[in-house]
XYZ file of C-alpha atoms in Angstrom:
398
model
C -21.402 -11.426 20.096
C -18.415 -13.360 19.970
C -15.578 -10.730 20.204
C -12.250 -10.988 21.601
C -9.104 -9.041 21.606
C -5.760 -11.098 21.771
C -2.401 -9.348 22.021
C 1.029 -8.572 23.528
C 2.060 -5.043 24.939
C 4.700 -3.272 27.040
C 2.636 -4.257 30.251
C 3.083 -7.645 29.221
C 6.138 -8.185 27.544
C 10.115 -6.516 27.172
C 10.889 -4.637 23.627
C 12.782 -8.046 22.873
C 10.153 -10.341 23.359
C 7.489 -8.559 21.443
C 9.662 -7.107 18.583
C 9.318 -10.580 16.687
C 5.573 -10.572 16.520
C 5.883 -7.154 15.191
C 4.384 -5.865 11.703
C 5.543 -3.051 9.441
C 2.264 -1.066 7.662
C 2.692 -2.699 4.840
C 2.902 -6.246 5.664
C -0.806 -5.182 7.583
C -3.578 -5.710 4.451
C -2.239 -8.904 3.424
C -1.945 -10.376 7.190
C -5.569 -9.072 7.679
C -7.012 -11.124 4.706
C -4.882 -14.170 5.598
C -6.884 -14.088 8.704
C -10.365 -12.799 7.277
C -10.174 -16.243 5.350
C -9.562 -18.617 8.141
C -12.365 -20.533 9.141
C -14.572 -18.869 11.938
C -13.274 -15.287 11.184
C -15.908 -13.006 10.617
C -14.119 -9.818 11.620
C -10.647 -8.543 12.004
C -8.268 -5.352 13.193
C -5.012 -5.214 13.892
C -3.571 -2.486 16.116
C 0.013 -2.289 15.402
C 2.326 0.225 17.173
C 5.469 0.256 19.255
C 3.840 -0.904 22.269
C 1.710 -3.178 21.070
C 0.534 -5.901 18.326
C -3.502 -6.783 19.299
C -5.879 -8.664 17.168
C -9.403 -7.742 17.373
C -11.278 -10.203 16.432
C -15.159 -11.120 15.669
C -15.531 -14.890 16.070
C -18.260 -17.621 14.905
C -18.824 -19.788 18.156
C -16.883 -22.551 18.958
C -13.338 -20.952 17.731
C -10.997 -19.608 19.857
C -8.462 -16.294 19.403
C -5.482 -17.710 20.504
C -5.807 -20.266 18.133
C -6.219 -18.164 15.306
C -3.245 -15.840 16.036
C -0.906 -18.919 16.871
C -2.299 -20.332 13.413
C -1.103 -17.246 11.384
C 2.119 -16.931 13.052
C 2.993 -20.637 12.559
C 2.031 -20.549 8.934
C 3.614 -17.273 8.095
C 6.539 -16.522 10.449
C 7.253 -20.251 11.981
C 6.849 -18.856 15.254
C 5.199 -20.912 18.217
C 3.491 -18.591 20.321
C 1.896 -21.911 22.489
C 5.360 -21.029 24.906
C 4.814 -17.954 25.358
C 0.907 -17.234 25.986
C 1.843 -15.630 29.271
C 2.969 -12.573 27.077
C -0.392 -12.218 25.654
C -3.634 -10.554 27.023
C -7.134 -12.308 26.082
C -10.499 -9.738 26.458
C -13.928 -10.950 25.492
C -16.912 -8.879 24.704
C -17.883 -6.026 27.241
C -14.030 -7.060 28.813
C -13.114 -6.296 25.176
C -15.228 -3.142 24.402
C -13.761 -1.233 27.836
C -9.807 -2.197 26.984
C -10.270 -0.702 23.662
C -11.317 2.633 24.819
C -8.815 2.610 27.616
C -6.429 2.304 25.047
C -7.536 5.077 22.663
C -7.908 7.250 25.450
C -4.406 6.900 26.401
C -5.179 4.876 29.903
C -2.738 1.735 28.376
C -0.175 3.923 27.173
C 3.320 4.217 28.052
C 2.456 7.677 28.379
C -0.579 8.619 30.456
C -2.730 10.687 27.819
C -0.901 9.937 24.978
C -2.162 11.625 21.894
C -0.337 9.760 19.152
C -2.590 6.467 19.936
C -5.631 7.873 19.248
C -4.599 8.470 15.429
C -2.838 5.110 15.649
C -6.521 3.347 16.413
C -7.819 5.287 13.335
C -4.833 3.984 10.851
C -5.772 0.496 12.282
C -9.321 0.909 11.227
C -8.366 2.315 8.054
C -6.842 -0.688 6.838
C -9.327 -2.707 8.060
C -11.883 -1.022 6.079
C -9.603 -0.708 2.952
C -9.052 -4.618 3.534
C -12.399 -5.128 3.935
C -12.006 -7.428 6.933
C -14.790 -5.547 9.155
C -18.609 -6.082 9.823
C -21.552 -3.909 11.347
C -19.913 -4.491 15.208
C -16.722 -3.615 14.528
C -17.956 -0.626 12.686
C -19.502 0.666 15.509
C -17.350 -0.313 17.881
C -14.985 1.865 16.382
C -16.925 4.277 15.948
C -17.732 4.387 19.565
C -14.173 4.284 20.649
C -13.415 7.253 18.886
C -16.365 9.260 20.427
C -14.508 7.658 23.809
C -11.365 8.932 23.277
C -12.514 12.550 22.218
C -14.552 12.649 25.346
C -11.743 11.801 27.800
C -9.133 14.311 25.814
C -11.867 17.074 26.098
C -12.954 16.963 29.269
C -10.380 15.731 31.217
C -5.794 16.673 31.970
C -5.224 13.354 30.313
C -5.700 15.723 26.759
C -3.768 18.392 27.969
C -0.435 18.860 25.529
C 0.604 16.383 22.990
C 1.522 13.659 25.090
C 3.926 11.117 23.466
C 7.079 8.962 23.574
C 8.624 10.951 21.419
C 7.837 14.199 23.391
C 9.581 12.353 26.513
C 12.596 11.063 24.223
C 13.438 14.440 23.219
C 13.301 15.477 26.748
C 16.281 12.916 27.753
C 17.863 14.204 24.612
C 17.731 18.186 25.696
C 18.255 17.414 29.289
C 21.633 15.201 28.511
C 23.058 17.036 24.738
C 24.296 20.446 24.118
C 22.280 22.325 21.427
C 25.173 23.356 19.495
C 25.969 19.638 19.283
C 25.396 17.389 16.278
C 22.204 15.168 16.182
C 21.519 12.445 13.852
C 18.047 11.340 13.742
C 16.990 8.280 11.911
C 13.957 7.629 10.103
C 10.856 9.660 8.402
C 7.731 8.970 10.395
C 5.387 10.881 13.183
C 8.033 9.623 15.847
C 10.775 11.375 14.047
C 8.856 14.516 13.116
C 8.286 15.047 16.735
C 11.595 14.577 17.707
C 12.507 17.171 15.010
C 10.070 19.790 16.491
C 10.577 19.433 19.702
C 14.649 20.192 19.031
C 13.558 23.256 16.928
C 11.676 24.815 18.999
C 14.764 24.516 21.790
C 17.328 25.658 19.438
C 19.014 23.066 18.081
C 20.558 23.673 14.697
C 22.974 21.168 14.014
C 20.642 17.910 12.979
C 21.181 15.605 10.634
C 18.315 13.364 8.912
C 19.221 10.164 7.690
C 16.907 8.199 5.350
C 16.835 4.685 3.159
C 14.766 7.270 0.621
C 17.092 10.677 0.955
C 14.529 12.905 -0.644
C 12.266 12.701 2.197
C 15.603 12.905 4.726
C 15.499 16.243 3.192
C 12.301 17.364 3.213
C 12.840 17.075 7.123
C 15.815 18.882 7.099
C 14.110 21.926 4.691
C 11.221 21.765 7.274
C 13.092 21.848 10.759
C 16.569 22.567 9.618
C 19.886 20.705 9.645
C 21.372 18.403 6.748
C 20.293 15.417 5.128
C 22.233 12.349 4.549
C 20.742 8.242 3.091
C 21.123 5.483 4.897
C 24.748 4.298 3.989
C 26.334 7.176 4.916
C 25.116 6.370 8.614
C 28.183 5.359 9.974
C 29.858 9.037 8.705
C 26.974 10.938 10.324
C 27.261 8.920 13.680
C 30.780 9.499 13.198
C 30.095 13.909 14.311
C 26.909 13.158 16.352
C 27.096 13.509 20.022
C 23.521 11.542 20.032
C 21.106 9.390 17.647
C 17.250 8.957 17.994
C 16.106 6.407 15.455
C 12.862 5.346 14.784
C 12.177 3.096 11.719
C 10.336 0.607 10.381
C 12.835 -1.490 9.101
C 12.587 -5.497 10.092
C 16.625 -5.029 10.940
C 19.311 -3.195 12.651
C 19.946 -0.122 10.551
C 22.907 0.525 12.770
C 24.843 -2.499 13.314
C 27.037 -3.486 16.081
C 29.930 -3.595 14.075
C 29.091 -0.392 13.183
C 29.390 0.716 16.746
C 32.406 -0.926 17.841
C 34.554 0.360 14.930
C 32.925 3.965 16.229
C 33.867 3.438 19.377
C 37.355 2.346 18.564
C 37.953 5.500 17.089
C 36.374 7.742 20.095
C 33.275 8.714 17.406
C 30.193 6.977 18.566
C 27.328 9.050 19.949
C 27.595 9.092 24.196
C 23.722 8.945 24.234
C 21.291 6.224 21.959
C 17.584 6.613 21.652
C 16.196 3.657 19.617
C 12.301 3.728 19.539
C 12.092 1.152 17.042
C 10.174 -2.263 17.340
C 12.163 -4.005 16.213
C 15.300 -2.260 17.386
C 17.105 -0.114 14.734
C 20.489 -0.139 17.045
C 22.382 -2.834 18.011
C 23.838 -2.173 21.078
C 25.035 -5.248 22.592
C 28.359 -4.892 24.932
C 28.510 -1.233 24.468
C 30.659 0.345 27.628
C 28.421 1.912 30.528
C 29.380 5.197 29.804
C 27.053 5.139 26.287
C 24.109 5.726 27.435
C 21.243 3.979 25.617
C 17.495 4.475 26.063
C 15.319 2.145 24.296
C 10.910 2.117 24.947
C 11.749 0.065 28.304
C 14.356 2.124 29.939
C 11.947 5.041 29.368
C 9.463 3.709 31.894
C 11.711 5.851 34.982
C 10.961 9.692 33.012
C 7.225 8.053 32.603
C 5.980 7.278 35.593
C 7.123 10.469 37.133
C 4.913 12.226 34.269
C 2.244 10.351 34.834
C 2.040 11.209 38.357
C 0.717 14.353 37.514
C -1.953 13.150 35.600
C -3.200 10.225 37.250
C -5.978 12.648 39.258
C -7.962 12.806 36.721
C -7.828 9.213 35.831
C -11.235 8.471 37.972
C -13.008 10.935 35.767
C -11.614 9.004 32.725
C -12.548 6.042 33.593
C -16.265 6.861 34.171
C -16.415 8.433 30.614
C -15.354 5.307 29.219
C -17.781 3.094 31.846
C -20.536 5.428 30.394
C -19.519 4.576 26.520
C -18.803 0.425 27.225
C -22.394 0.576 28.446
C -23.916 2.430 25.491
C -22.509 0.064 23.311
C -22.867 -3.001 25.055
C -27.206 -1.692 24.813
C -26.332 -1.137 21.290
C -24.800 -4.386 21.057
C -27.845 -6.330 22.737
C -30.422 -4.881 20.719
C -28.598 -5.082 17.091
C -30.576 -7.630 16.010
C -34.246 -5.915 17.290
C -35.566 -4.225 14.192
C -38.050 -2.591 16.781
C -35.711 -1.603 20.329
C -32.046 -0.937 18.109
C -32.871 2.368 16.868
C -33.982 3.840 20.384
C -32.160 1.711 22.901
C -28.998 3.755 22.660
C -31.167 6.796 23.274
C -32.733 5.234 26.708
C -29.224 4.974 27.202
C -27.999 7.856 27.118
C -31.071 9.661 28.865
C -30.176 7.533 31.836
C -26.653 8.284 32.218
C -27.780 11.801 31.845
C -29.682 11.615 34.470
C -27.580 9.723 36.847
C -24.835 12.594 36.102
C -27.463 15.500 36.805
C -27.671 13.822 41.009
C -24.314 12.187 40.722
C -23.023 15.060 43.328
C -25.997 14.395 45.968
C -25.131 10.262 46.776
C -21.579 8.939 48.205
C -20.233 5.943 45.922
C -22.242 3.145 48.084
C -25.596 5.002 47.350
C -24.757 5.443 43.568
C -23.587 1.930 42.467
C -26.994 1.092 44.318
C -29.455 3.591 42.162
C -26.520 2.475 38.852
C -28.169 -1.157 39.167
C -31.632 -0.023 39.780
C -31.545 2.166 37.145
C -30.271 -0.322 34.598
C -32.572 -3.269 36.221
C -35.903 -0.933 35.539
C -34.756 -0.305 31.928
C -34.344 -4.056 31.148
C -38.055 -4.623 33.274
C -39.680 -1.891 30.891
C -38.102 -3.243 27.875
C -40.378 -6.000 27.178
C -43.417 -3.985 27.966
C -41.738 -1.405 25.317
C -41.605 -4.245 22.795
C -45.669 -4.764 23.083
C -46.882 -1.536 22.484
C -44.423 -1.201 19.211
C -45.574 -4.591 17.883
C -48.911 -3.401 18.722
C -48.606 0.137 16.748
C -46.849 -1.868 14.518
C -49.835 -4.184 13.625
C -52.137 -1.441 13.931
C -50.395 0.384 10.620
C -50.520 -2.489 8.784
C -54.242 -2.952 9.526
């Protein structure tokens, strides 16, 4: 199994440096073919959200993901990415398997526990499937990742609330704005919804949705209250706002810095900027310090300090999804045994079982020891497995 994951995220990179490999959802099927057809692609996924671009990728030995990826962005966007490979993360196989469900379980987030990514992961898959870019791996490696990230949102704090970067932006926003003030926010999307909830449900009445498409600017305002306004009326909405979130998908600035300096000229730009946008929606070069502007790095401060709280039950987390690499990486070993496939999973499974039933009566030193035994005597019986099925195999044929 030849299957990497290549990418850039917010561990890796600034909003700046990873805003020009970004996609918007509909540039997605057409990039995924492009890349289906290249020579040695037998597989592909791309996970595309505002903290990270990563190509997962099922390879035909011999060809490299880096490769690929710097092939399609030289051909389609003239962009080199040979300078700037110290941005990107490589994964291969089981390295591959565990990073994607740490990231669907919200362990990679900029959020500890954020919900959002989990429906994010299912989009991604979506498109892959409508694109028809997947196999039988990445099917049920999928698959398996969403079984991963249930399990950690069940049974552990990381589930607890709907965790987001939008729940945490609207937290700067009611900590720092008035809620008789005027709020403009940008943009019709999850991000934006949330936003809008989240300002509901603390009073706010006086928001104002802006949208390239004003019918749905004012299905948001029906829903959560507030006016609607389009998109080139912006400037006149900023113009009464005290603050702006924006979060589009637009491939440029929807608020210019022109736009801005003529605002602030006239005393009428908005003291506080939240711009969750890869690529930014808000230009906000030499704005004065007292504007205060918030884009997905400066955020990392109000994370960390949420995470905190959290990060207890980040042990138990991480054994769920050491549990679930391993029952695909059997699954994965056996795909091609007609005989062992259907039932290795189940060995599997009975053997983490028990492992959890005396996990409470070893210390860590004694466990890893009876982990590796464990696993050891299940690859020992295997072969001894495989003769008595051949066996009762022949013996129906007979």
């Amino acid at each position: 199994m030849n299957l990497y994951i290549f990418g850039i995220n917010h561990k890796t990179s600034q909003t700046r440096e990873r805003e020009v490999f970004q996609f918007n959802r509909k540039e997605i099927p057409k990039t995924l073919n492009k890349i289906k057809n290249y020579e040695g692609v037998e597989a592909v996924l791309i996970l595309n959200t505002c903290n990270r671009i990563e190509f997962y990728l099922l390879l035909a030995d011999g060809f490299k993901p880096d490769e690929i990826v710097r092939k399609y962005y030289l051909e389609e966007r003239n962009i080199d990415i040979e300078g700037r490979k110290h941005l990107f993360i490589l994964r291969e196989n089981k390295e591959a398997t565990n990073h994607l469900f740490r990231v669907i379980s919200g362990l990679e987030s900029l959020v500890l526990g954020e919900y959002q990514i989990q429906g994010q992961v299912k989009e991604a898959y979506s498109l892959a499937c409508e694109a028809k870019t997947l196999e039988k791996v990445m099917h049920k490696l999928f698959h398996a990742a969403f079984r991963c990230g249930k399990a950690v949102r069940n049974d552990t704090s990381l589930g607890e609330g709907k965790q987001s970067v939008s729940g945490v932006a609207s937290k700067i926003i009611i900590d720092k704005i008035q809620n008789d003030d005027k709020i403009a926010i940008i943009g019709v999307n999850e991000n934006t919804r949330i936003m809008a909830s989240e300002l509901k449900e603390n009073n706010y009445k006086e928001l104002i949705f802006v949208n390239r498409t004003l019918y749905k600017a004012e299905i948001l305002a029906e829903e959560y209250g507030g006016k609607a306004a389009p998109l080139e009326e912006v400037s006149n909405v900023l113009s009464e706002c005290k603050a702006v979130f924006s979060s589009t998908g637009s491939p440029d600035y929807v608020v210019t810095n022109d736009m801005l300096q003529n605002l602030l000229a006239k005393g009428k730009c908005p003291g506080l900027i939240v711009d969750m946008a890869i690529p930014r929606d808000i230009d906000t070069r030499n704005l004065p310090d007292e504007i205060e502007v918030y884009d997905l790095g400066r955020l990392n401060g109000y994370l960390e300090r949420q995470n905190s709280e959290r990060m207890k039950d980040i042990p138990k987390a991480e054994k769920i999804i050491q549990d679930e690499v391993r029952l695909f990486q059997t699954w994965a070993e056996n795909s091609d045994n007609e005989l062992l496939q259907p039932i290795a999973e189940k060995i599997e499974l009975v053997r983490q079982s028990l492992m959890n039933e005396y996990e409470n009566q070893f210390n860590d030193q004694t466990k890893a020891k009876i982990e590796k035994i464990t696993r050891q005597l299940i690859h020992r019986i295997q072969p001894i497995l495989m003769n008595a099925l051949l066996k009762s195999k022949e013996q129906e044929i007979k």
